[in-house]
């Protein structure tokens, strides 16, 4: 049941804005400079990937083995880290993390990076993604005596790496051994006392790239983080690849890469929504992908109108693409309050104030008396879309035609995207016409599934949330949040 008056959660514009699980960042400075502040700015550029918690762990490669300085907490980067905190974090190698939880409770204990002290030294790990076999692996470890400090699958990964390290001569070989047991999505950045390691699952669900600045090498979820710190892009970590960065340079292990690259499965929602538009993911510009989505919508779902507008922020590029293809004027209809953060006080259920109206206002003079095409990146539950359509009508729009730069969500995601169960998805069991009536639009169209591959530059993608074709067998039950007590 769609409740039109319910208050919406405080991410993006409303509760149905999807959330990515994490962003990761790592750096090794061969000249010995402290890297904590650089990690901070890298995480700041990745803040859109997670707003619940963040953390930094650093070590000195020339200092005593096993000494790691770490600071993490709940909140945004500028809430958790002060100049005084950063000044206390000394070391020339480090990893950082921003998190939004899809599996595991939202608590400080679950903040990353995870730091393990074990017989071979120390291990700092930051993880983006979600394992589908985490409960099985966790139970196996528990029955052999492992004691877990968190409820996240990232700790399962860290344990398997630590256990494998006892049996093999190097940490990168331990990572390779652990990867053979992992099923699901993971981009990892790992810090050992003398090495920085990056690893990406064989399907390449989540992005991970390599950068360089002077005599420092960087690993990051997105290229926008490299640009922020003045680093140059070197290349993407390939799906299934393990890269090891030492003072001797970069070594690569590709034994886990799929023999058939056509079976790789990049998350299409990185292109549609998650990644920042100024990032490049596996050779494809995110901005260009969104422009393409808008062009496809204009080709496939034309309508007579006076103005094309995007719902900020991810709808803007697609709206521009629609306008470019259709010849209809592109304009700004929404003003977003940039100062409403993760912790703003949400209106009470009984209050007239809506979280959407607090975060988003309509420019009345831009839409009054006009036929408006409104472009958004998705419709999940439908509540936010209905409210925004209503706001446009209240501002005087004669017609509101909604175009969505993604197909309808029909299935949940098990690989790190916070897509609800099927019974909470407005498109599940409903026709497009029924959805149109619920959100109150004059017309409604979604991007066709046949357009998705072109958005990703022809590279293999995962679109299971749209078509139900999971590249890995999904769990028999919804494991997301399975460890929450």
XYZ file of C-alpha atoms in Angstrom:
485
model
C 0.000 0.000 0.000
C 1.359 3.401 -0.975
C 0.945 5.905 1.825
C 0.976 9.332 0.244
C 1.452 11.228 3.505
C 4.265 9.204 4.984
C 7.452 11.022 5.837
C 10.461 9.942 3.883
C 13.846 8.849 5.018
C 16.810 11.157 4.934
C 18.892 10.023 2.004
C 18.986 11.782 -1.343
C 15.474 13.117 -1.907
C 13.405 10.499 -0.130
C 13.119 7.006 1.216
C 13.049 5.391 -2.190
C 16.404 6.741 -3.259
C 18.583 3.662 -3.493
C 21.711 3.348 -1.446
C 25.064 1.879 -2.345
C 26.879 0.002 0.353
C 30.368 1.510 0.423
C 33.261 3.429 -1.016
C 36.900 2.365 -0.549
C 40.192 4.207 -0.829
C 43.826 3.247 -0.271
C 47.207 4.903 -0.779
C 50.877 3.979 -0.466
C 53.344 6.892 -0.525
C 56.839 5.616 -1.297
C 58.420 8.879 -0.122
C 57.164 8.289 3.416
C 54.729 11.202 3.656
C 51.711 10.975 5.963
C 48.635 9.955 3.952
C 45.721 10.421 6.384
C 44.660 13.806 5.016
C 44.809 12.497 1.437
C 42.598 9.563 2.416
C 40.190 12.015 4.045
C 39.813 14.018 0.837
C 39.479 10.832 -1.180
C 36.670 9.659 1.086
C 35.071 13.083 0.866
C 34.841 12.589 -2.916
C 33.244 9.163 -2.310
C 30.781 10.389 0.322
C 27.839 9.769 -2.028
C 28.523 6.030 -1.734
C 27.851 5.946 2.008
C 26.843 8.391 4.723
C 26.377 6.264 7.839
C 29.972 5.772 8.949
C 33.556 6.246 7.836
C 37.058 5.406 8.923
C 40.779 5.635 8.213
C 43.594 3.253 9.178
C 47.271 4.116 8.550
C 50.656 2.553 9.191
C 54.312 3.458 8.687
C 56.087 1.019 6.364
C 59.432 1.974 7.917
C 58.125 1.838 11.466
C 57.504 -1.083 13.814
C 55.557 -3.883 12.141
C 52.031 -4.200 13.417
C 51.508 -0.633 14.599
C 48.319 0.722 13.017
C 46.583 3.985 13.861
C 42.857 3.919 13.208
C 39.947 6.282 13.693
C 36.350 5.647 12.664
C 32.870 6.631 13.707
C 29.263 7.207 12.766
C 28.488 10.133 10.494
C 29.866 12.019 7.523
C 33.585 12.509 6.907
C 33.578 16.091 8.155
C 31.712 14.977 11.300
C 34.041 12.090 12.167
C 37.383 13.674 11.228
C 38.703 16.958 12.587
C 42.125 18.481 11.820
C 43.229 17.380 15.287
C 42.215 13.773 14.623
C 43.970 13.675 11.247
C 47.163 15.099 12.746
C 47.345 12.088 15.085
C 47.183 9.573 12.228
C 50.801 9.087 11.131
C 51.809 6.712 8.368
C 52.622 6.513 4.666
C 50.271 3.636 3.841
C 46.584 3.501 4.632
C 43.032 2.583 3.754
C 39.750 4.426 4.156
C 36.073 3.623 3.913
C 32.625 5.221 3.768
C 29.673 2.996 4.545
C 25.962 2.602 4.195
C 24.730 -0.704 5.601
C 22.729 -3.227 3.591
C 23.925 -6.201 5.641
C 24.737 -5.716 9.302
C 23.524 -3.156 11.784
C 24.251 0.544 11.559
C 26.651 0.735 14.513
C 30.152 2.015 15.187
C 31.399 -1.569 15.582
C 30.497 -2.200 11.945
C 32.348 0.852 10.656
C 35.343 0.129 8.471
C 38.241 -0.295 7.805
C 38.549 -3.466 9.837
C 41.940 -3.939 11.478
C 43.047 -7.439 12.501
C 46.055 -8.357 14.591
C 47.051 -11.952 13.956
C 50.070 -14.247 14.056
C 51.529 -12.855 10.823
C 51.109 -9.205 11.754
C 48.296 -6.797 10.941
C 45.673 -6.484 8.245
C 43.548 -3.446 7.408
C 40.600 -4.085 5.095
C 37.941 -1.959 3.391
C 35.188 -3.673 1.404
C 32.535 -2.546 -1.073
C 29.880 -5.095 -1.985
C 27.889 -7.952 -0.518
C 28.582 -11.700 -0.327
C 25.757 -14.134 -1.016
C 27.467 -16.974 0.887
C 28.485 -14.915 3.917
C 26.220 -16.776 6.409
C 27.673 -20.140 5.357
C 31.260 -18.912 5.597
C 30.559 -17.217 8.910
C 29.063 -20.331 10.466
C 32.021 -22.420 9.310
C 34.409 -20.002 10.990
C 32.336 -19.867 14.188
C 32.384 -23.670 14.470
C 36.179 -23.600 14.302
C 36.448 -21.101 17.132
C 36.306 -17.706 15.422
C 34.874 -14.902 17.545
C 33.324 -12.081 15.534
C 33.375 -8.466 16.639
C 30.980 -7.189 13.953
C 27.885 -8.302 12.062
C 29.214 -7.518 8.566
C 30.392 -9.886 5.861
C 33.613 -7.866 5.495
C 34.877 -9.483 8.702
C 34.279 -12.899 7.152
C 36.551 -11.877 4.278
C 39.224 -10.570 6.656
C 39.179 -13.806 8.688
C 39.578 -15.965 5.592
C 42.517 -13.879 4.394
C 44.177 -14.064 7.829
C 43.675 -17.831 8.056
C 45.002 -18.416 4.556
C 48.045 -16.233 5.288
C 49.254 -18.756 7.855
C 49.438 -21.378 5.091
C 50.952 -19.322 2.255
C 54.103 -17.178 1.993
C 52.548 -13.817 1.015
C 49.445 -11.805 1.833
C 48.497 -11.515 -1.850
C 48.439 -15.313 -2.097
C 46.240 -15.354 0.990
C 43.849 -12.936 -0.729
C 43.756 -15.240 -3.759
C 43.025 -18.255 -1.547
C 40.219 -16.395 0.217
C 38.694 -15.238 -3.076
C 38.208 -18.867 -4.110
C 35.718 -19.207 -1.248
C 33.861 -15.914 -1.717
C 30.655 -15.656 -3.739
C 29.145 -12.287 -4.502
C 30.292 -8.734 -4.990
C 33.482 -7.340 -3.524
C 36.007 -4.666 -4.293
C 38.683 -4.811 -1.613
C 41.479 -2.509 -0.515
C 43.832 -4.218 1.917
C 46.769 -2.853 3.873
C 49.510 -5.095 5.239
C 52.619 -3.723 6.965
C 54.512 -3.305 3.677
C 51.933 -3.736 0.899
C 48.746 -2.200 -0.466
C 46.488 -4.698 -2.233
C 43.392 -4.233 -4.362
C 41.061 -7.045 -5.412
C 37.881 -7.177 -7.448
C 35.433 -10.064 -7.696
C 35.514 -12.075 -10.953
C 32.222 -10.584 -12.167
C 33.362 -6.992 -11.609
C 30.140 -5.931 -9.889
C 31.707 -2.924 -8.169
C 34.276 -0.471 -9.557
C 37.891 -0.219 -8.440
C 40.644 1.801 -10.104
C 44.344 2.577 -9.765
C 45.810 6.071 -9.650
C 49.223 7.678 -9.240
C 50.388 10.982 -7.765
C 54.107 11.716 -7.692
C 55.586 8.657 -5.940
C 52.330 7.455 -4.420
C 49.897 4.855 -5.765
C 46.180 4.969 -5.015
C 43.276 2.521 -5.125
C 39.759 3.974 -5.170
C 36.162 3.040 -5.884
C 35.794 5.852 -8.420
C 38.004 8.023 -10.602
C 36.432 11.171 -9.123
C 38.411 10.469 -5.927
C 41.639 10.489 -7.944
C 40.811 13.854 -9.484
C 39.996 15.299 -6.070
C 43.500 14.588 -4.737
C 45.282 15.568 -7.964
C 46.195 12.003 -8.988
C 46.248 10.668 -12.530
C 44.189 7.668 -13.556
C 46.351 4.633 -14.382
C 43.770 1.933 -15.125
C 40.881 -0.060 -13.700
C 41.480 -3.170 -11.663
C 40.105 -5.905 -13.890
C 37.283 -8.181 -12.703
C 38.929 -11.051 -10.810
C 42.319 -9.317 -10.630
C 44.496 -8.865 -7.562
C 47.001 -5.989 -7.679
C 49.829 -5.728 -5.175
C 51.557 -2.366 -4.712
C 55.000 -2.309 -3.117
C 58.109 -0.149 -3.456
C 59.049 -2.417 -6.357
C 55.915 -1.348 -8.288
C 52.637 -3.060 -9.179
C 52.265 -6.824 -9.525
C 49.144 -8.435 -10.939
C 47.479 -11.807 -10.358
C 44.706 -12.682 -12.821
C 44.121 -16.328 -11.913
C 40.612 -15.532 -10.640
C 39.556 -13.723 -13.831
C 36.710 -15.453 -15.653
C 37.749 -17.487 -18.672
C 34.762 -16.045 -20.513
C 34.721 -12.232 -20.083
C 31.167 -12.171 -21.464
C 30.037 -13.585 -18.108
C 31.252 -10.495 -16.245
C 28.468 -8.496 -14.617
C 29.066 -4.838 -13.827
C 26.295 -3.255 -11.773
C 24.259 -1.187 -14.240
C 23.126 1.087 -11.441
C 26.647 2.458 -11.107
C 25.985 4.094 -14.486
C 22.353 5.007 -13.790
C 22.646 6.402 -10.276
C 25.423 5.449 -7.834
C 28.622 6.766 -9.367
C 29.348 10.454 -9.542
C 28.780 11.811 -13.058
C 32.429 12.880 -13.336
C 33.640 9.297 -12.797
C 34.647 6.809 -15.474
C 33.776 3.162 -14.774
C 35.615 0.522 -16.845
C 36.260 2.946 -19.665
C 32.729 4.363 -19.800
C 31.947 7.928 -18.730
C 29.087 7.920 -16.227
C 27.971 11.329 -17.492
C 27.891 10.056 -21.078
C 25.940 6.962 -19.996
C 23.268 9.146 -18.403
C 23.103 11.434 -21.428
C 22.609 8.305 -23.528
C 19.792 7.110 -21.254
C 17.990 10.420 -21.758
C 18.451 10.236 -25.513
C 17.043 6.707 -25.559
C 14.004 7.847 -23.563
C 13.367 10.635 -26.071
C 13.651 8.179 -28.974
C 11.469 5.502 -27.407
C 8.958 7.556 -25.386
C 8.428 10.943 -27.058
C 5.745 13.344 -25.867
C 4.797 16.920 -26.718
C 5.902 19.291 -23.976
C 7.394 22.702 -23.256
C 10.153 21.854 -20.799
C 12.421 18.950 -19.785
C 13.650 18.923 -16.180
C 15.669 16.496 -14.077
C 15.167 15.488 -10.465
C 18.502 16.368 -8.815
C 21.111 15.151 -8.989
C 21.216 11.948 -11.017
C 18.217 12.871 -13.160
C 19.869 16.012 -14.524
C 22.182 14.457 -17.099
C 19.445 12.158 -18.412
C 17.122 15.177 -18.693
C 19.771 17.003 -20.708
C 20.076 13.995 -23.001
C 16.307 13.912 -23.486
C 16.271 17.608 -24.342
C 19.185 17.246 -26.774
C 17.476 14.401 -28.620
C 13.935 15.799 -28.588
C 14.699 19.472 -29.187
C 12.513 20.446 -26.223
C 14.003 23.113 -23.955
C 16.012 21.919 -20.964
C 15.416 23.812 -17.743
C 15.743 23.819 -13.971
C 12.566 23.195 -12.019
C 13.961 22.153 -8.661
C 16.108 23.849 -6.044
C 17.821 21.376 -3.734
C 18.765 22.402 -0.209
C 22.459 21.522 -0.098
C 22.664 22.050 3.651
C 20.271 19.276 4.648
C 22.580 16.445 5.621
C 22.290 12.957 6.905
C 21.362 14.038 10.427
C 18.667 16.627 9.829
C 15.620 16.413 12.143
C 12.920 14.633 10.206
C 9.382 15.961 10.501
C 7.040 13.987 12.698
C 4.389 11.807 11.123
C 1.694 14.254 12.152
C 3.521 17.295 10.801
C 2.600 19.060 7.550
C 6.265 19.341 6.651
C 7.530 16.678 4.289
C 11.134 15.520 4.111
C 10.889 15.874 0.341
C 9.747 19.516 0.574
C 12.494 20.277 3.064
C 15.101 18.976 0.645
C 13.522 20.039 -2.643
C 11.550 23.084 -3.749
C 9.965 23.829 -7.136
C 10.698 27.000 -9.120
C 7.136 28.108 -9.752
C 8.023 30.595 -12.496
C 9.877 27.860 -14.412
C 6.915 25.440 -14.633
C 3.771 27.553 -14.231
C 1.427 26.910 -17.141
C 3.840 24.526 -18.881
C 3.784 20.929 -20.005
C 6.710 19.417 -18.119
C 8.721 16.253 -18.757
C 10.247 15.160 -15.459
C 13.242 12.794 -15.669
C 14.257 10.701 -12.659
C 16.609 7.759 -12.278
C 14.164 5.271 -10.733
C 10.867 4.580 -9.042
C 11.151 2.187 -6.114
C 8.118 2.421 -3.833
C 6.520 5.356 -5.638
C 6.008 7.636 -2.658
C 8.662 10.174 -3.589
C 7.626 10.281 -7.245
C 4.020 10.926 -6.264
C 5.033 13.785 -3.987
C 7.278 15.424 -6.579
C 4.607 15.169 -9.292
C 2.199 16.788 -6.840
C 4.683 19.581 -6.129
C 4.985 20.347 -9.852
C 1.201 20.502 -10.181
C 0.929 22.736 -7.117
C 3.440 25.068 -8.799
C 1.158 25.385 -11.821
C 2.426 22.755 -14.269
C -0.346 22.005 -16.791
C 0.912 18.500 -17.508
C 3.561 16.315 -15.876
C 5.060 13.523 -17.971
C 7.422 11.254 -16.057
C 10.305 9.482 -17.760
C 12.549 7.108 -15.816
C 16.148 6.469 -16.937
C 15.988 2.860 -15.735
C 13.591 -0.047 -16.307
C 11.043 -0.911 -13.579
C 12.482 -2.589 -10.474
C 11.035 -6.072 -10.194
C 13.549 -7.996 -8.081
C 15.775 -7.403 -5.023
C 19.560 -7.096 -5.244
C 21.930 -9.298 -3.234
C 25.189 -7.666 -4.312
C 25.283 -4.431 -2.320
C 22.397 -2.296 -3.572
C 19.594 -1.493 -1.163
C 16.659 -2.594 -3.319
C 13.704 -3.728 -1.183
C 11.947 -7.066 -1.364
C 9.514 -7.595 -4.230
C 6.385 -6.847 -2.221
C 7.720 -3.330 -1.518
C 8.492 -2.536 -5.165
C 5.723 -0.535 -6.805
C 6.364 -2.151 -10.205
C 6.006 -5.691 -8.880
C 2.625 -6.995 -9.996
C 1.538 -3.657 -11.493
C 1.363 -2.354 -15.035
C 2.965 0.912 -16.093
C -0.528 2.406 -16.348
C -1.305 1.402 -12.756
C 1.956 2.994 -11.576
C 1.138 6.141 -13.545
C -2.186 6.437 -11.748
C -0.566 5.955 -8.346
C 2.052 8.699 -8.861
C -0.453 11.021 -10.560
C 1.459 11.668 -13.798
C -0.121 12.416 -17.175
C 2.128 9.807 -18.756
C 4.866 7.471 -17.598
C 7.601 5.573 -19.427
C 10.643 3.619 -18.335
C 13.923 2.983 -20.125
C 13.783 -0.256 -22.099
C 15.945 -3.136 -20.888
C 17.335 -3.477 -24.407
C 19.022 -0.074 -23.968
C 21.073 -0.958 -20.884
C 24.015 -2.640 -22.604
C 24.607 0.424 -24.785
C 24.702 2.613 -21.665
C 27.600 0.493 -20.374
C 29.517 0.758 -23.631
C 28.612 -2.792 -24.609
C 30.359 -4.323 -21.583
C 28.605 -7.205 -19.785
C 26.333 -5.962 -17.000
C 24.224 -7.203 -14.098
C 20.620 -6.065 -14.498
C 19.059 -8.703 -12.232
C 17.034 -6.099 -10.340
C 15.185 -5.516 -13.632
C 15.141 -8.931 -15.326
C 15.730 -11.433 -12.505
C 18.753 -12.957 -14.283
C 21.265 -13.189 -11.443
C 24.869 -13.869 -12.533
C 25.350 -15.808 -9.283
C 22.677 -18.060 -7.824
C 20.880 -15.885 -5.243
C 20.369 -17.148 -1.692
C 17.174 -19.111 -1.037
C 16.149 -16.473 1.503
C 16.830 -12.765 1.834
C 20.110 -12.610 3.766
C 20.403 -8.833 3.828
C 20.609 -7.752 7.438
C 20.838 -11.440 8.421
C 23.290 -10.828 11.264
C 21.381 -8.025 12.934
C 20.464 -8.897 16.487
